[in-house]
Coordinates of C-alpha atoms in Angstrom, one line a residue:
M1 CA 19.5 -11.2 23.9
N2 CA 17.7 -8.8 26.1
K3 CA 15.8 -7.2 23.2
L4 CA 14.5 -10.6 22.1
I5 CA 13.0 -11.2 25.5
T6 CA 11.4 -7.7 25.4
I7 CA 10.1 -8.5 21.9
E8 CA 8.4 -11.6 23.2
H9 CA 6.9 -9.6 26.1
L10 CA 5.6 -7.0 23.6
R11 CA 4.0 -9.9 21.7
D12 CA 2.3 -11.0 24.9
Q13 CA 1.1 -7.4 25.4
G14 CA -0.4 -7.2 21.9
I15 CA 2.1 -5.0 20.2
F16 CA 3.9 -7.5 18.1
S17 CA 2.3 -10.6 16.4
D18 CA 3.4 -14.2 16.5
I19 CA 4.6 -13.8 12.9
D20 CA 6.8 -10.9 14.0
V21 CA 8.4 -13.0 16.7
H22 CA 8.8 -16.1 14.5
F23 CA 10.4 -14.0 11.7
V24 CA 12.9 -12.3 13.9
K25 CA 13.9 -15.6 15.5
L26 CA 14.3 -17.1 12.0
M27 CA 16.5 -14.2 10.8
D28 CA 18.6 -14.5 14.0
S29 CA 19.1 -18.2 13.4
L30 CA 20.4 -17.4 9.8
S31 CA 22.8 -14.8 11.0
D32 CA 25.9 -15.0 13.2
D33 CA 26.3 -11.2 13.3
M34 CA 22.9 -9.9 14.4
D35 CA 23.3 -7.3 17.2
E36 CA 20.5 -5.8 19.1
A37 CA 20.1 -2.8 16.7
S38 CA 19.7 -5.2 13.8
L39 CA 17.3 -7.4 15.8
L40 CA 15.1 -4.4 16.4
G41 CA 15.2 -3.4 12.8
V42 CA 14.2 -6.8 11.6
V43 CA 11.2 -7.2 14.0
L44 CA 10.0 -3.7 13.1
A45 CA 10.2 -4.4 9.4
S46 CA 7.9 -7.4 9.9
H47 CA 5.6 -5.5 12.3
F48 CA 5.1 -2.4 10.1
T49 CA 4.3 -4.7 7.1
T50 CA 1.6 -6.5 9.1
V51 CA 0.0 -3.2 10.1
G52 CA -0.2 -1.8 6.6
S53 CA 3.2 -0.3 5.7
S54 CA 5.5 -1.6 3.0
C55 CA 8.6 -0.9 5.1
V56 CA 9.8 0.7 8.3
N57 CA 11.0 4.3 8.2
L58 CA 14.1 4.1 10.5
N59 CA 14.4 7.9 10.4
G60 CA 11.1 8.4 12.1
L61 CA 12.0 6.0 14.9
A62 CA 15.7 6.7 15.5
N63 CA 16.6 7.9 19.0
Q64 CA 13.1 7.2 20.3
L65 CA 11.3 4.6 22.3
F66 CA 9.0 2.1 20.6
P67 CA 6.0 1.9 20.8
L68 CA 5.8 5.6 20.1
Q69 CA 2.3 5.8 21.8
R70 CA 3.0 4.2 25.2
E71 CA 0.5 2.9 27.7
Q72 CA 1.1 2.2 31.3
G73 CA 2.6 -1.3 31.8
I74 CA 3.8 -1.7 28.2
E75 CA 7.5 -2.3 27.9
T76 CA 9.5 -0.3 25.4
L77 CA 12.5 -0.8 23.1
S78 CA 15.1 1.9 22.7
C79 CA 15.9 2.7 19.1
P80 CA 19.5 3.8 18.2
T81 CA 20.5 6.8 16.2
L82 CA 19.9 6.6 12.5
S83 CA 23.6 6.3 11.6
Q84 CA 24.2 3.6 14.2
W85 CA 21.2 1.7 13.0
Q86 CA 22.2 1.9 9.4
S87 CA 25.7 0.8 10.1
S88 CA 24.5 -2.2 12.2
L89 CA 22.1 -3.3 9.4
Q90 CA 24.7 -2.9 6.7
N91 CA 26.9 -5.3 8.6
C92 CA 24.2 -7.9 9.0
C93 CA 24.2 -10.8 6.5
V94 CA 20.4 -11.1 6.1
V95 CA 20.2 -7.4 5.1
G96 CA 21.2 -6.2 1.7
S97 CA 21.2 -3.1 -0.5
P98 CA 19.0 -2.5 -3.6
G99 CA 20.1 -5.0 -6.2
D100 CA 20.9 -7.7 -3.6
Y101 CA 18.8 -10.8 -3.1
T102 CA 18.6 -11.1 0.7
P103 CA 15.7 -11.5 3.2
L104 CA 15.7 -7.8 4.0
I105 CA 16.7 -4.7 2.0
L106 CA 18.0 -1.4 3.4
D107 CA 17.3 1.4 1.0
A108 CA 18.7 4.6 2.6
H109 CA 16.6 5.0 5.8
R110 CA 13.9 2.5 4.8
L111 CA 14.1 -1.2 5.8
Y112 CA 12.0 -3.7 3.8
L113 CA 11.2 -7.3 3.7
Y114 CA 12.5 -8.3 0.3
R115 CA 9.1 -9.1 -1.1
Y116 CA 7.8 -5.6 -0.5
F117 CA 10.9 -3.8 -1.8
Y118 CA 10.5 -5.9 -5.0
Y119 CA 6.8 -5.0 -5.3
E120 CA 7.5 -1.3 -5.0
Q121 CA 10.2 -1.5 -7.7
Q122 CA 8.1 -3.5 -10.0
L123 CA 5.0 -1.4 -9.7
A124 CA 6.9 1.9 -10.0
T125 CA 8.6 0.6 -13.2
Q126 CA 5.3 -0.6 -14.6
I127 CA 3.5 2.7 -14.0
R128 CA 6.4 4.9 -15.2
S129 CA 6.8 3.0 -18.4
R130 CA 3.1 3.0 -19.2
S131 CA 2.6 6.6 -18.3
R132 CA 5.2 7.7 -20.8
L133 CA 3.4 6.1 -23.7
E134 CA 0.6 7.6 -25.8
C135 CA -1.7 5.3 -27.7
R136 CA -1.2 5.4 -31.5
D137 CA -4.5 3.8 -32.4
V138 CA -6.6 6.8 -31.8
N139 CA -8.6 8.6 -34.6
P140 CA -8.5 12.2 -33.2
D141 CA -11.5 13.5 -35.3
L142 CA -13.6 10.6 -34.1
L143 CA -12.5 11.1 -30.5
E144 CA -13.4 14.9 -30.6
E145 CA -16.8 14.2 -32.1
G146 CA -17.5 11.5 -29.4
L147 CA -16.3 13.8 -26.6
S148 CA -18.6 16.6 -27.8
R149 CA -21.6 14.2 -28.0
L150 CA -21.1 12.5 -24.7
F151 CA -20.1 15.4 -22.4
S152 CA -21.8 18.7 -21.9
S153 CA -19.8 21.9 -21.3
S154 CA -20.4 21.6 -17.5
M155 CA -18.6 18.3 -17.5
S156 CA -15.2 19.7 -18.5
T157 CA -13.1 17.7 -15.9
Q158 CA -14.9 14.5 -16.8
K159 CA -14.2 15.2 -20.5
I160 CA -10.5 15.7 -19.8
A161 CA -10.5 12.4 -17.9
A162 CA -12.1 10.6 -20.8
K163 CA -9.7 12.1 -23.3
T164 CA -6.8 11.1 -21.1
A165 CA -8.0 7.5 -20.7
V166 CA -8.5 7.1 -24.5
Q167 CA -5.1 8.6 -25.4
R168 CA -2.9 7.0 -22.7
H169 CA -1.9 3.5 -21.7
F170 CA -2.3 4.4 -18.0
C171 CA -4.8 6.7 -16.4
I172 CA -6.1 7.4 -12.9
I173 CA -9.4 9.0 -12.3
S174 CA -9.9 10.0 -8.7
G175 CA -12.9 11.7 -7.1
G176 CA -15.3 11.6 -4.2
P177 CA -18.8 10.0 -4.1
G178 CA -21.1 11.6 -6.6
S179 CA -18.2 13.1 -8.7
G180 CA -19.2 11.0 -11.8
K181 CA -16.4 8.4 -11.9
T182 CA -18.7 5.6 -13.0
S183 CA -20.6 7.7 -15.6
T184 CA -17.2 8.9 -16.9
V185 CA -15.9 5.4 -17.4
V186 CA -19.0 4.3 -19.2
N187 CA -18.5 7.2 -21.6
I188 CA -14.8 6.2 -21.9
L189 CA -15.8 2.6 -22.8
A190 CA -18.2 4.0 -25.5
L191 CA -15.4 6.2 -26.9
L192 CA -13.0 3.3 -27.0
L193 CA -15.5 1.0 -28.7
E194 CA -16.2 3.7 -31.3
Q195 CA -12.5 3.7 -32.0
N196 CA -12.4 -0.1 -32.3
P197 CA -15.6 -2.2 -31.8
N198 CA -13.5 -5.4 -31.4
L199 CA -11.7 -4.3 -28.2
T200 CA -11.7 -6.8 -25.4
I201 CA -12.5 -5.1 -22.1
A202 CA -12.2 -6.3 -18.5
L203 CA -14.0 -4.7 -15.6
A204 CA -12.6 -5.4 -12.1
A205 CA -12.8 -4.4 -8.5
P206 CA -11.0 -5.5 -5.3
T207 CA -14.1 -7.1 -3.6
G208 CA -17.2 -9.0 -4.6
K209 CA -19.4 -6.2 -3.3
A210 CA -17.5 -3.6 -5.3
K211 CA -17.7 -5.8 -8.4
V212 CA -21.5 -6.1 -8.2
R213 CA -21.8 -2.3 -7.6
L214 CA -19.7 -1.6 -10.7
Q215 CA -21.8 -4.0 -12.8
E216 CA -25.0 -2.4 -11.5
A217 CA -23.8 1.2 -12.2
I218 CA -22.8 0.4 -15.8
K219 CA -26.1 -1.3 -16.6
Q220 CA -28.0 1.6 -15.2
S221 CA -26.0 4.1 -17.3
L222 CA -26.6 2.4 -20.7
D223 CA -30.1 3.7 -21.3
G224 CA -29.0 7.3 -21.2
L225 CA -25.8 6.8 -23.2
N226 CA -25.7 8.9 -26.3
C227 CA -24.2 6.4 -28.8
A228 CA -25.2 3.8 -31.3
T229 CA -27.1 0.7 -30.2
S230 CA -24.2 -1.5 -31.5
I231 CA -21.9 0.3 -29.1
K232 CA -24.3 -0.3 -26.2
K233 CA -24.5 -4.0 -27.0
A234 CA -20.7 -4.3 -27.1
M235 CA -20.4 -2.7 -23.7
P236 CA -19.1 -5.1 -21.1
Q237 CA -21.6 -5.8 -18.3
E238 CA -19.9 -8.5 -16.3
A239 CA -17.2 -7.5 -13.8
H240 CA -14.6 -9.6 -11.9
T241 CA -12.9 -9.4 -8.6
I242 CA -9.2 -8.8 -9.3
H243 CA -8.4 -12.3 -7.9
S244 CA -10.8 -14.0 -10.2
L245 CA -9.6 -11.9 -13.2
L246 CA -6.0 -13.0 -12.5
G247 CA -7.2 -16.6 -11.9
S248 CA -6.5 -17.2 -8.3
K249 CA -5.0 -20.6 -7.7
L250 CA -6.5 -22.7 -4.9
N251 CA -4.2 -23.7 -2.0
S252 CA -1.5 -21.3 -2.9
R253 CA 0.2 -20.0 0.3
L254 CA 2.7 -17.2 1.1
K255 CA 5.9 -18.6 2.5
F256 CA 8.7 -17.2 4.7
F257 CA 11.6 -16.0 2.7
S258 CA 13.7 -18.9 1.3
L259 CA 15.9 -18.7 -1.8
E260 CA 15.2 -22.3 -2.8
K261 CA 11.5 -22.1 -2.2
T262 CA 11.1 -18.8 -4.0
L263 CA 13.0 -20.0 -7.1
A264 CA 11.0 -23.2 -7.2
S265 CA 7.6 -21.6 -6.4
K266 CA 4.8 -21.3 -8.9
P267 CA 2.8 -18.2 -9.6
Y268 CA -0.2 -17.6 -7.3
F269 CA -2.3 -16.6 -10.3
R270 CA -2.8 -18.1 -13.7
H271 CA -2.1 -14.7 -15.3
H272 CA 1.2 -13.1 -14.7
A273 CA 4.2 -11.7 -16.6
G274 CA 4.6 -15.0 -18.5
N275 CA 0.9 -15.4 -19.2
L276 CA -0.6 -12.0 -19.8
L277 CA -4.3 -11.2 -19.6
P278 CA -6.2 -11.4 -22.9
Y279 CA -7.6 -7.8 -22.8
N280 CA -7.0 -4.6 -24.6
V281 CA -8.5 -2.5 -21.8
V282 CA -8.5 -3.2 -18.0
V283 CA -10.7 -1.0 -15.7
V284 CA -10.3 -1.3 -11.9
D285 CA -12.9 0.4 -9.7
E286 CA -12.4 1.2 -6.0
A287 CA -8.6 1.3 -6.6
S288 CA -7.9 2.8 -3.2
M289 CA -8.7 -0.6 -1.6
V290 CA -6.1 -2.4 -3.7
D291 CA -2.9 -3.3 -1.7
L292 CA 0.7 -3.1 -3.0
A293 CA 1.1 -6.9 -3.6
L294 CA -2.1 -7.3 -5.6
M295 CA -1.7 -4.1 -7.6
T296 CA 1.8 -5.2 -8.6
K297 CA 0.6 -8.7 -9.7
L298 CA -2.2 -7.1 -11.7
A299 CA 0.3 -4.6 -13.4
Q300 CA 2.6 -7.5 -14.3
A301 CA -0.3 -9.4 -16.0
I302 CA -1.6 -6.5 -18.1
P303 CA -0.1 -6.4 -21.6
K304 CA 2.0 -3.3 -22.3
S305 CA -0.1 -2.5 -25.3
A306 CA -3.3 -2.4 -23.2
R307 CA -5.0 0.6 -21.5
W308 CA -5.1 0.4 -17.7
I309 CA -7.6 2.7 -16.0
L310 CA -7.9 3.0 -12.2
L311 CA -11.0 4.6 -10.6
G312 CA -11.1 5.5 -7.0
D313 CA -11.0 8.1 -4.2
K314 CA -7.4 8.9 -3.2
D315 CA -8.7 10.4 0.1
Q316 CA -10.6 7.3 1.3
L317 CA -9.3 4.6 3.5
A318 CA -6.4 2.6 2.1
S319 CA -6.3 -1.2 1.7
V320 CA -6.4 -3.5 4.7
E321 CA -3.1 -5.1 3.5
A322 CA 0.2 -3.3 3.1
G323 CA 0.4 -0.2 0.9
T324 CA -1.4 3.1 0.1
V325 CA -1.0 2.7 -3.6
L326 CA -3.5 5.0 -5.1
G327 CA -2.6 7.9 -2.7
D328 CA 1.1 7.3 -3.2
I329 CA 0.8 7.5 -7.0
C330 CA -1.3 10.7 -6.9
E331 CA 1.2 12.3 -4.5
A332 CA 4.2 11.2 -6.5
S333 CA 2.7 12.9 -9.6
L334 CA 2.7 16.3 -7.7
S335 CA 6.4 16.0 -6.8
E336 CA 7.9 14.3 -9.8
N337 CA 11.2 15.7 -11.2
S338 CA 10.6 17.6 -14.4
Q339 CA 14.3 16.9 -15.4
E340 CA 13.3 13.2 -15.9
N341 CA 10.9 14.2 -18.6
Q342 CA 13.1 13.2 -21.4
E343 CA 12.2 14.0 -25.0
N344 CA 8.9 15.7 -23.9
A345 CA 7.4 12.4 -22.8
P346 CA 4.2 12.6 -20.9
T347 CA 4.7 13.0 -17.1
L348 CA 2.9 10.9 -14.5
Q349 CA 0.8 14.0 -13.6
E350 CA -0.6 14.1 -17.1
N351 CA -2.1 10.6 -16.6
I352 CA -4.0 11.6 -13.5
V353 CA -7.3 13.5 -13.4
L354 CA -9.0 14.6 -10.2
L355 CA -12.8 15.1 -10.4
D356 CA -13.5 17.8 -7.9
K357 CA -17.2 18.6 -8.6
S358 CA -20.1 16.7 -6.9
Y359 CA -23.1 15.9 -8.9
R360 CA -24.9 14.4 -5.9
F361 CA -24.6 17.3 -3.5
S362 CA -25.0 21.0 -4.0
E363 CA -22.2 23.3 -2.8
N364 CA -24.5 24.3 0.1
S365 CA -24.9 20.7 1.2
G366 CA -23.8 20.1 4.8
I367 CA -22.5 16.6 3.9
W368 CA -20.4 18.0 1.0
K369 CA -19.0 20.9 3.1
L370 CA -18.3 18.6 6.0
A371 CA -16.5 16.0 3.8
Q372 CA -14.4 18.8 2.3
A373 CA -13.4 20.2 5.7
V374 CA -12.4 16.7 7.0
K375 CA -10.5 15.9 3.8
Q376 CA -8.5 19.1 4.3
G377 CA -7.9 18.4 8.0
Q378 CA -9.9 21.4 9.2
S379 CA -11.2 20.0 12.4
E380 CA -12.6 23.3 13.8
K381 CA -14.4 24.0 10.6
A382 CA -15.9 20.5 10.6
L383 CA -17.2 20.9 14.1
R384 CA -18.7 24.3 13.2
I385 CA -20.5 22.7 10.2
L386 CA -21.8 19.8 12.4
K387 CA -23.1 22.2 15.1
S388 CA -24.6 24.7 12.7
E389 CA -28.3 25.0 12.3
N390 CA -27.9 26.0 8.7
Y391 CA -27.5 22.4 7.5
S392 CA -30.4 19.9 8.1
D393 CA -28.4 17.0 6.6
V394 CA -25.6 16.9 9.2
N395 CA -26.1 16.5 13.0
W396 CA -23.7 16.4 15.9
H397 CA -24.5 14.6 19.2
H398 CA -22.2 14.7 22.2
L399 CA -21.6 11.3 23.6
A400 CA -20.9 11.2 27.3
P401 CA -18.6 8.5 28.7
S402 CA -20.7 5.4 29.5
E403 CA -20.7 1.7 29.1
G404 CA -23.5 1.7 26.6
L405 CA -25.6 3.7 24.2
P406 CA -27.6 6.7 25.5
R407 CA -31.3 6.1 25.8
T408 CA -32.2 8.7 23.2
L409 CA -29.8 7.1 20.7
I410 CA -31.2 3.6 21.4
E411 CA -34.8 4.9 20.9
Q412 CA -33.8 6.4 17.5
I413 CA -32.2 3.2 16.3
V414 CA -35.1 1.1 17.5
I415 CA -37.6 3.3 15.7
R416 CA -35.6 3.2 12.5
F417 CA -35.2 -0.6 12.6
T418 CA -38.8 -1.1 13.6
R419 CA -39.8 0.1 10.1
Y420 CA -38.1 -2.7 8.3
L421 CA -39.2 -5.3 10.8
E422 CA -42.9 -4.4 10.3
E423 CA -42.8 -4.8 6.6
K424 CA -44.2 -8.0 5.0
S425 CA -42.7 -8.3 1.6
P426 CA -38.9 -9.2 1.4
E427 CA -38.4 -6.4 -1.2
K428 CA -39.7 -3.8 1.2
V429 CA -37.8 -5.3 4.1
L430 CA -34.5 -5.0 2.2
Q431 CA -35.4 -1.6 0.9
H432 CA -36.2 -0.1 4.4
F433 CA -33.1 -1.8 6.0
E434 CA -30.9 -0.1 3.5
Q435 CA -32.2 3.4 4.5
L436 CA -30.1 3.5 7.7
R437 CA -26.7 2.2 8.5
V438 CA -25.0 2.4 11.9
L439 CA -21.2 2.7 11.4
C440 CA -18.6 2.2 14.1
A441 CA -15.0 3.2 14.0
T442 CA -13.8 0.1 15.8
R443 CA -14.8 -3.5 16.3
R444 CA -14.2 -3.7 20.0
G445 CA -14.9 -1.5 23.0
P446 CA -18.2 -0.1 24.3
Y447 CA -18.8 1.7 21.0
G448 CA -17.4 -0.9 18.7
V449 CA -19.3 -3.1 16.3
E450 CA -19.4 -6.2 18.5
A451 CA -20.9 -4.4 21.6
I452 CA -23.3 -2.2 19.6
N453 CA -24.7 -5.2 17.6
R454 CA -25.3 -7.0 20.9
Q455 CA -27.0 -4.0 22.4
I456 CA -29.3 -3.2 19.4
E457 CA -30.2 -6.9 19.2
G458 CA -31.0 -6.9 22.9
E459 CA -33.2 -3.8 22.7
L460 CA -35.2 -5.2 19.7
N461 CA -35.6 -8.4 21.5
K462 CA -37.0 -6.6 24.6
K463 CA -39.5 -4.8 22.4
G464 CA -40.7 -8.2 21.0
L465 CA -39.7 -7.2 17.5
I466 CA -37.3 -10.1 17.2
R467 CA -36.8 -13.5 19.0
T468 CA -33.1 -14.3 19.4
K469 CA -33.3 -17.8 21.0
N470 CA -31.8 -19.6 18.0
R471 CA -28.8 -19.0 15.8
W472 CA -31.0 -17.6 13.0
Y473 CA -34.2 -15.7 13.5
H474 CA -36.8 -13.8 11.5
G475 CA -35.6 -10.2 10.8
Q476 CA -31.9 -10.9 11.4
P477 CA -29.7 -8.8 9.1
I478 CA -26.5 -10.7 8.2
M479 CA -23.3 -9.8 6.3
I480 CA -21.2 -12.3 4.4
T481 CA -17.6 -12.3 5.6
R482 CA -16.0 -14.8 3.1
N483 CA -16.5 -15.0 -0.7
D484 CA -18.4 -18.0 -2.1
Y485 CA -18.0 -18.0 -5.9
T486 CA -20.4 -21.0 -6.2
L487 CA -23.3 -19.2 -4.5
K488 CA -22.1 -15.8 -5.9
L489 CA -22.1 -14.3 -2.4
F490 CA -19.2 -12.1 -1.5
N491 CA -17.6 -10.5 1.5
G492 CA -19.7 -7.5 2.4
D493 CA -23.0 -8.6 0.9
I494 CA -25.9 -7.9 3.2
G495 CA -29.1 -9.9 3.4
I496 CA -31.9 -10.6 5.9
I497 CA -33.2 -13.9 7.4
L498 CA -37.0 -14.0 7.0
R499 CA -39.8 -16.6 7.2
N500 CA -40.8 -17.6 3.8
P501 CA -44.6 -18.2 3.6
E502 CA -44.1 -19.7 0.2
N503 CA -41.9 -22.4 1.6
R504 CA -43.7 -23.7 4.8
N505 CA -42.8 -20.5 6.6
D506 CA -39.2 -21.8 7.0
L507 CA -36.4 -19.3 7.6
Q508 CA -34.4 -18.4 4.5
A509 CA -31.8 -15.7 3.7
F510 CA -33.0 -13.1 1.3
F511 CA -30.3 -11.2 -0.7
P512 CA -30.9 -8.5 -3.4
S513 CA -29.4 -9.2 -6.9
V514 CA -28.0 -6.8 -9.5
E515 CA -31.0 -7.3 -11.6
G516 CA -33.3 -6.1 -8.8
E517 CA -34.6 -9.6 -8.0
I518 CA -34.4 -11.5 -4.7
R519 CA -32.1 -14.5 -4.2
L520 CA -33.0 -17.1 -1.6
F521 CA -30.6 -19.3 0.3
W522 CA -31.0 -21.8 3.2
P523 CA -29.1 -20.3 6.2
N524 CA -27.1 -23.5 6.7
R525 CA -25.7 -23.2 3.2
L526 CA -24.4 -19.7 3.6
P527 CA -20.7 -19.0 3.8
E528 CA -19.3 -17.4 6.9
H529 CA -21.4 -14.4 8.0
E530 CA -22.2 -12.2 11.0
T531 CA -25.2 -10.3 12.4
V532 CA -25.0 -6.7 11.1
Y533 CA -27.2 -4.1 12.7
A534 CA -24.0 -2.1 12.8
M535 CA -20.8 -2.4 10.8
T536 CA -17.3 -0.9 10.7
I537 CA -16.6 2.1 8.5
H538 CA -14.0 -0.1 6.8
K539 CA -16.6 -2.6 5.8
S540 CA -18.9 0.1 4.5
Q541 CA -16.4 1.2 1.9
G542 CA -17.9 1.1 -1.6
S543 CA -21.5 1.3 -0.2
E544 CA -23.9 4.2 0.0
F545 CA -26.9 4.6 2.4
D546 CA -29.7 7.2 2.7
N547 CA -29.0 7.9 6.4
V548 CA -25.8 7.2 8.2
L549 CA -25.2 7.2 12.0
I550 CA -21.5 7.2 13.0
L551 CA -20.4 6.2 16.6
L552 CA -17.0 7.3 17.7
P553 CA -15.1 5.7 20.7
Q554 CA -14.5 7.8 23.8
Q555 CA -10.8 7.3 23.7
F556 CA -8.6 8.3 20.8
S557 CA -6.7 5.5 19.1
T558 CA -4.3 5.1 16.2
L559 CA -7.3 3.6 14.2
L560 CA -9.0 7.0 14.1
T561 CA -7.8 9.0 11.1
R562 CA -8.9 11.7 8.7
E563 CA -9.4 9.1 6.0
L564 CA -11.7 7.0 8.3
I565 CA -13.9 9.9 9.2
Y566 CA -14.1 11.1 5.6
T567 CA -15.0 7.6 4.4
G568 CA -17.8 7.3 7.0
I569 CA -19.3 10.7 6.1
T570 CA -19.2 10.1 2.4
R571 CA -21.3 6.9 2.8
A572 CA -24.4 9.1 3.4
K573 CA -26.6 10.3 0.6
Q574 CA -29.2 12.3 2.6
V575 CA -28.5 12.7 6.3
I576 CA -25.6 11.9 8.7
H577 CA -25.6 11.8 12.5
I578 CA -22.3 11.7 14.3
W579 CA -22.2 10.7 18.0
G580 CA -18.9 11.3 19.8
N581 CA -16.5 13.4 21.8
E582 CA -15.4 16.7 20.3
Q583 CA -11.7 16.2 21.3
V584 CA -11.6 12.6 19.8
L585 CA -13.2 13.8 16.5
S586 CA -10.8 16.8 16.3
M587 CA -7.8 14.6 16.9
A588 CA -9.0 12.1 14.3
I589 CA -9.5 14.8 11.6
S590 CA -6.1 16.2 12.4
K591 CA -4.4 12.8 12.0
K592 CA -3.7 11.7 8.5
I593 CA -3.1 8.0 7.9
S594 CA 0.5 7.2 8.4
R595 CA 2.0 4.2 6.5
S596 CA 5.6 3.9 5.7
S597 CA 6.2 3.5 1.9
G598 CA 8.9 4.2 -0.6
L599 CA 6.6 4.0 -3.7
R600 CA 6.4 7.8 -4.1
E601 CA 10.2 8.0 -4.2
Q602 CA 10.5 4.9 -6.5
L603 CA 8.1 6.5 -8.9
N604 CA 10.4 9.6 -9.1
R605 CA 13.5 7.5 -9.7
D606 CA 14.7 6.1 -13.0
I607 CA 14.9 2.5 -11.8
E608 CA 14.1 0.6 -14.9
N609 CA 17.6 -0.7 -15.3
K610 CA 18.1 -1.5 -11.6
L611 CA 15.7 -4.3 -11.1
T612 CA 17.2 -7.6 -10.0
Q613 CA 16.4 -10.3 -12.5
I614 CA 14.6 -12.9 -10.4
P615 CA 11.3 -14.7 -10.7
T616 CA 8.3 -12.3 -10.8
N617 CA 6.0 -14.7 -9.0
I618 CA 6.8 -13.7 -5.4

């Protein structure tokens, strides 16, 4: 088929992946009736899933050329009209309708790999059923007394969030940095324990780094908590990654769709619908980073009688894997059909509380105003704030096209990094290094993480501040890129290689701990890691730094979105510097992340009786 040849060429040009090509060939071999329109739909369903969508929206591609953003020399595929496309797919034996058990599912104008259609249905059903239930084990007088004691009158939204979380089986609390999400959840846990001191509570986060930050935040909040000592002692202080909470099984692998394999497969986690988690309350922090598959597996493993609380910022970057779950749920709550609200049951919207006040920044803070402008897509306003002399905490620097960093920028970075390299004690070294973070929008290119790390390292070497002859050297900042549960080092953890005078001056890796102590490791025992003078904005999610310097590429790309810029800005606690091109920044702020998903529509459907009865362990 001509399209199959073009698909392979697009793989060679970096548009499709090897998985996309293998999948479309597998589906073609299983089908005797796959025409070119069906072939195109199948490869796009695989492609869009690998780049973060849960399906492909045929309506958005019909009658157009793919890729939508074309570059010179890149081949294109011509998409048929929507009606032609739907008709072709409906006549293809590997494509079914909702309720069928086929490799792909066509639901109106959305084409799914079966697995992701099933995830959306399952998650929507779980959330709908939980959001309609109110907890019957609440003593209202005790709750009101606790709310009055733990929350001041200026914390009205946080108070509403706490009351909602105590009274409902499902609750989302969304807010930006400094909006009080963590302090609110500590108060919620106190209120719940006052209702029942014997509650079993699980704290979880999507990454090891986020897990550690959650533990740290809860421990720091206990001293100021206005409750009995017995409640403080009952407060959970150990958190889990979601994978460790569910009990990730070693050597479990995702497989291509196969009826026999799926029916015979075992769950990827120890806890699932047939072996529920042993907790009365499950709290998940940084929920915006949780993908569709993992969120569904978690929902299936939480008992229906338990409270499920999600914390996050719906305006931040979504998960790396498929899905924009937190954002989809929040958006669905704004468009739900009130006619579905039978017998005055609580609506989804009643289970979601948005914290819109910042306790970290004043309303006159440049960082706060800039973040709000970006979040609302107001690019002109954002640039005015950046260029204004009224805000000392935000700074704009025009970045002229070049193959490297401007001299003035290099000098600024070298001066900042010199401070940590001149310190003697490991505690001071780590403390000073955390005061500045260089964030890049991309990994590759002249202003990507890989090039910037090499350039900063080279400049520091020229100055004689570091010596880079060997793999590890004194003063080298490193970031863990793979979890190691034995060493308790997690993806995103940052440490520094230093000579240890207490151990023959040998090089060791120094990492801060939650308790404020220093943990030491031999470099050759570390899990996978990389040098990190600069890091991507994606990797910075869940972290906060005193000063942040953001570098934008000279050319606009699909990676640059409003959510990316917002996430980068909100990493800064004191000062932010943005280096870039005005047009690129404006285009990024104007472009909202675009992922195809049907979760919002599924949440607004009554689908509880339409689920296909098949194993829940896919």
